[in-house]
Tab-separated table of N, CA and C and ligand atoms in Angstrom:
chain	number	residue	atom	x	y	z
A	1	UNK	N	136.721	110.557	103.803
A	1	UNK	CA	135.763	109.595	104.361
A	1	UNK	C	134.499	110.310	104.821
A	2	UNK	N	133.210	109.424	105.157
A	2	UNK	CA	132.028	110.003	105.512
A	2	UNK	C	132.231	110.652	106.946
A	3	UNK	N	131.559	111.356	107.300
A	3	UNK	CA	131.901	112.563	108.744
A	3	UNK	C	130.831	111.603	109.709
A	4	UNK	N	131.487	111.559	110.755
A	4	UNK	CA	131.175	110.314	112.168
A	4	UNK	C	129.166	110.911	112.067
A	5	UNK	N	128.220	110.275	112.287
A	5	UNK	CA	126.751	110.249	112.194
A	5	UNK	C	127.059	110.255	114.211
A	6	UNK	N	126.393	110.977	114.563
A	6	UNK	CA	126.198	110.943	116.111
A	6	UNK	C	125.218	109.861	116.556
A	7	UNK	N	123.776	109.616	116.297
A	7	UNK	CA	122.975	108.373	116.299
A	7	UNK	C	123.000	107.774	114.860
A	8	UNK	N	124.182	107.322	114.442
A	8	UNK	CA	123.555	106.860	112.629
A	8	UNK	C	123.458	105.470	112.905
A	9	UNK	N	123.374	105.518	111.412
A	9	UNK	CA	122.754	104.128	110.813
A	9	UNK	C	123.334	103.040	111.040
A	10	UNK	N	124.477	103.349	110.932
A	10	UNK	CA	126.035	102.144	111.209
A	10	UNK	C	125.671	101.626	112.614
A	11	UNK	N	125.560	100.473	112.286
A	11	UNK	CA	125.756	99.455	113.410
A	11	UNK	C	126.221	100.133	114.876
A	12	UNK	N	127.555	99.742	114.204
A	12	UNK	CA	128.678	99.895	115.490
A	12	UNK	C	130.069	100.090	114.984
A	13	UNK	N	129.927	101.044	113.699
A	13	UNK	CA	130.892	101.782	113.083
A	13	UNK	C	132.487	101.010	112.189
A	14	UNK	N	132.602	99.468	113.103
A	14	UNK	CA	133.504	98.724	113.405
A	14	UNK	C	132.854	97.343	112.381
A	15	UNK	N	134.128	96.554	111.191
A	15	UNK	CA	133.757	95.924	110.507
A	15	UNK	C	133.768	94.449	111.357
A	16	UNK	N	132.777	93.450	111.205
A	16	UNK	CA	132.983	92.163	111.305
A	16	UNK	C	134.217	91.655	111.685
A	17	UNK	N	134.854	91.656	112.717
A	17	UNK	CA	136.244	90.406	112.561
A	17	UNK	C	136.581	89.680	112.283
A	18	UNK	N	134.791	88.517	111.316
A	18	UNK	CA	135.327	87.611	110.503
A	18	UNK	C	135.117	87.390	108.978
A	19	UNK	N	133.667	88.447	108.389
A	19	UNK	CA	133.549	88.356	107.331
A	19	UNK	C	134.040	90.143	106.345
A	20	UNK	N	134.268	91.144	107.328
A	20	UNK	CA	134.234	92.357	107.065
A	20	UNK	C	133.197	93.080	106.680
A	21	UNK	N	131.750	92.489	107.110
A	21	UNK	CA	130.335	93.050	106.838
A	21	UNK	C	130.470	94.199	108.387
A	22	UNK	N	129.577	95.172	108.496
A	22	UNK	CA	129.403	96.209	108.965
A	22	UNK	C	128.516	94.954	110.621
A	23	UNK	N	129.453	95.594	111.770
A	23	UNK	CA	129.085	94.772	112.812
A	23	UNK	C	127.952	95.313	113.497
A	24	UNK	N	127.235	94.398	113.832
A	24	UNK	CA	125.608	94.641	114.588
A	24	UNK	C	125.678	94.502	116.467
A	25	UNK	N	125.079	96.054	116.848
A	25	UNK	CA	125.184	96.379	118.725
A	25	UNK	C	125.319	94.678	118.759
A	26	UNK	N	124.434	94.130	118.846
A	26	UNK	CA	124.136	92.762	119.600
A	26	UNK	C	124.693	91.996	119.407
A	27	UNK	N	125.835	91.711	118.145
A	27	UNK	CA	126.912	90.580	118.137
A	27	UNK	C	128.182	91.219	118.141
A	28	UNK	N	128.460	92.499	118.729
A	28	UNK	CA	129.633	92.733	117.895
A	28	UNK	C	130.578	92.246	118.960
A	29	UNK	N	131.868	92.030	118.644
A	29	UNK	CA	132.367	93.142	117.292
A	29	UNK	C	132.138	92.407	115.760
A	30	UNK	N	130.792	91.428	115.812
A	30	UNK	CA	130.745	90.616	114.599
A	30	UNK	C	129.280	91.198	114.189
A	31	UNK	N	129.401	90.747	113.007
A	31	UNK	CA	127.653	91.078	112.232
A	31	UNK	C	126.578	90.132	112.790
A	32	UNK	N	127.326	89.058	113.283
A	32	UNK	CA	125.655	88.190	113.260
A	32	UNK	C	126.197	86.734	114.158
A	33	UNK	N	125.539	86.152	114.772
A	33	UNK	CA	125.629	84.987	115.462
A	33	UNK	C	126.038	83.719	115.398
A	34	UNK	N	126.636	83.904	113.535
A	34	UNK	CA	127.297	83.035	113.059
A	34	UNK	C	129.476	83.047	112.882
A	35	UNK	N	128.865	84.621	112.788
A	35	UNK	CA	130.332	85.074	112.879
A	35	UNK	C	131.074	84.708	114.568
A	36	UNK	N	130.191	85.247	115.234
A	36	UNK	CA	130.321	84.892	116.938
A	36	UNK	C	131.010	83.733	116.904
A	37	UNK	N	130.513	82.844	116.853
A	37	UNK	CA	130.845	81.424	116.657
A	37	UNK	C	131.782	80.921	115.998
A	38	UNK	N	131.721	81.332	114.842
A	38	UNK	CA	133.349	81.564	114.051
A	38	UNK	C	134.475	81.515	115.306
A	39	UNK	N	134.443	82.929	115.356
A	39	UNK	CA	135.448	83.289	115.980
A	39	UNK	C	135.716	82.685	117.342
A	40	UNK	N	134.754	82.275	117.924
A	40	UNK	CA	135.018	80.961	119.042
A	40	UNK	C	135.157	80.339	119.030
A	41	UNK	N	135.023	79.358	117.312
A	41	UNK	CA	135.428	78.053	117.166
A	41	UNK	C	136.921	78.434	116.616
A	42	UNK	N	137.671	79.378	116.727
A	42	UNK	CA	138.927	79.396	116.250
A	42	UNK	C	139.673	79.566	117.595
A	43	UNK	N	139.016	80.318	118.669
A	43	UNK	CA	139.484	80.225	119.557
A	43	UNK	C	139.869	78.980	120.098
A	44	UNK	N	138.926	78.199	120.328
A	44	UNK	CA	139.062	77.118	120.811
A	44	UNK	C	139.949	76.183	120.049
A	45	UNK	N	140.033	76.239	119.018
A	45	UNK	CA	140.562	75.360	118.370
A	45	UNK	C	142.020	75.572	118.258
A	46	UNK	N	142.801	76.819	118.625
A	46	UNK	CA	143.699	77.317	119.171
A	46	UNK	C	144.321	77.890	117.956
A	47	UNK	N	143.030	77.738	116.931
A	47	UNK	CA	143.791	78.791	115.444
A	47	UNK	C	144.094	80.375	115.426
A	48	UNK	N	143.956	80.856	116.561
A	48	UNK	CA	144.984	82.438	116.719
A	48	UNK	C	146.081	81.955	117.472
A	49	UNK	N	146.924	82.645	116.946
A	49	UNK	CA	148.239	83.037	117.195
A	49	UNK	C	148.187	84.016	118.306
A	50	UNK	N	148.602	83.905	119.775
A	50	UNK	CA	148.201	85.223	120.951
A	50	UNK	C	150.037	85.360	120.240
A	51	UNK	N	149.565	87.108	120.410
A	51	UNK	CA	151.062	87.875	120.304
A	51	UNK	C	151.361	88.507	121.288
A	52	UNK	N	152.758	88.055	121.673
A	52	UNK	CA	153.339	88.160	123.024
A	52	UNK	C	153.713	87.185	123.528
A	53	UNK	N	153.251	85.977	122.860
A	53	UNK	CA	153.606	84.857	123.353
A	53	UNK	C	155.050	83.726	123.025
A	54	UNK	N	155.969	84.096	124.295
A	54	UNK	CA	157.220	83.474	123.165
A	54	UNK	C	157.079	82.075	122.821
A	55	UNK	N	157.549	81.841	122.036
A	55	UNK	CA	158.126	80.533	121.241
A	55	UNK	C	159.524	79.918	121.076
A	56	UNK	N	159.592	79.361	122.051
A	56	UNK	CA	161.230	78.639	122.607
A	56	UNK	C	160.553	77.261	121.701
A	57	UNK	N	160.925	77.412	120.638
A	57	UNK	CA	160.842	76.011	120.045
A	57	UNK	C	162.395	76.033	119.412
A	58	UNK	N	163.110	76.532	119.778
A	58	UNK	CA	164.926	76.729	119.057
A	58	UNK	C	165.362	75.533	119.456
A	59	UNK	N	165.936	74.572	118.755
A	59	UNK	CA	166.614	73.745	119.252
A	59	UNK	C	168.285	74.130	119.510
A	60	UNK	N	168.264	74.452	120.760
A	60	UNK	CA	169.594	74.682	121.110
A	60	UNK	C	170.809	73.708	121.177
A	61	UNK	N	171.285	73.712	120.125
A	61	UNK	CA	172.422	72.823	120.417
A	61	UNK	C	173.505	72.622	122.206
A	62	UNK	N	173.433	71.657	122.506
A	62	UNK	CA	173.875	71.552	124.002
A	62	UNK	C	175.602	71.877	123.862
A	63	UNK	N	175.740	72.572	124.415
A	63	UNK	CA	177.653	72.910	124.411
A	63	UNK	C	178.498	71.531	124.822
A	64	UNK	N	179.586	71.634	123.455
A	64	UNK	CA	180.093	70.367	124.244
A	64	UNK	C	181.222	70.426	125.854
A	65	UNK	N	181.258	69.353	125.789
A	65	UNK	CA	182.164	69.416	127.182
A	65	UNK	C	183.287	69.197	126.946
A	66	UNK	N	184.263	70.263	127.656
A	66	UNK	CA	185.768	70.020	126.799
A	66	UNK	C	186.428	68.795	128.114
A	67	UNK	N	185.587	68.306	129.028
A	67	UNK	CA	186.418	66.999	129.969
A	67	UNK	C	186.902	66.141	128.434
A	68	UNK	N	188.349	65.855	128.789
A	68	UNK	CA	188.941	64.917	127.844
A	68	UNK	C	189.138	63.374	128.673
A	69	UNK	N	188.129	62.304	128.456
A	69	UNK	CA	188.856	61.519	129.498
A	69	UNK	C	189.768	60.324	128.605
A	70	UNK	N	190.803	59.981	129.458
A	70	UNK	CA	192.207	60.021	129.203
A	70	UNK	C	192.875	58.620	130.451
B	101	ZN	ZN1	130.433	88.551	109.953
C-alpha cells in the first residue's frame, strides 16, 4: 500500500460510510453533505442494526403444568 503522507492530499484517509468515495475534514466520516444525511436518514429510520443489542423475540413455549385435576 501507499506509505501514510504526513499533511497529504487524502481527505481524512478514511472511506465514505455510505458511498466508499474518499471522506472530506468537514463531513466526515462521509464525503459530502449528502452522504451525512444518508446516514441520518437511516438512523432515524431505525435501518441499522445496533450490535449488542439482544433480541428476545424467541417464542418460548410456556411449560406445561403437570396439576392433573381429577
Ligand atoms: Zn459519500
Amino acid at each position: 500500500m501507499a506509505p501514510e503522507t504526513p499533511s497529504g492530499t487524502a481527505p481524512t484517509g478514511r472511506p465514505c460510510a455510505i458511498c466508499g468515495k474518499p471522506a472530506v475534514q468537514r463531513f466526515k466520516p462521509f464525503c459530502s453533505a449528502r452522504c451525512a444525511d444518508i446516514d441520518l436518514g437511516r438512523w432515524l429510520k431505525g435501518g441499522y442494526v445496533i450490535p449488542g443489542e439482544p433480541v428476545e423475540d424467541m417464542a418460548e413455549p410456556v411449560p406445561k403444568r403437570r396439576d392433573e385435576e381429577e
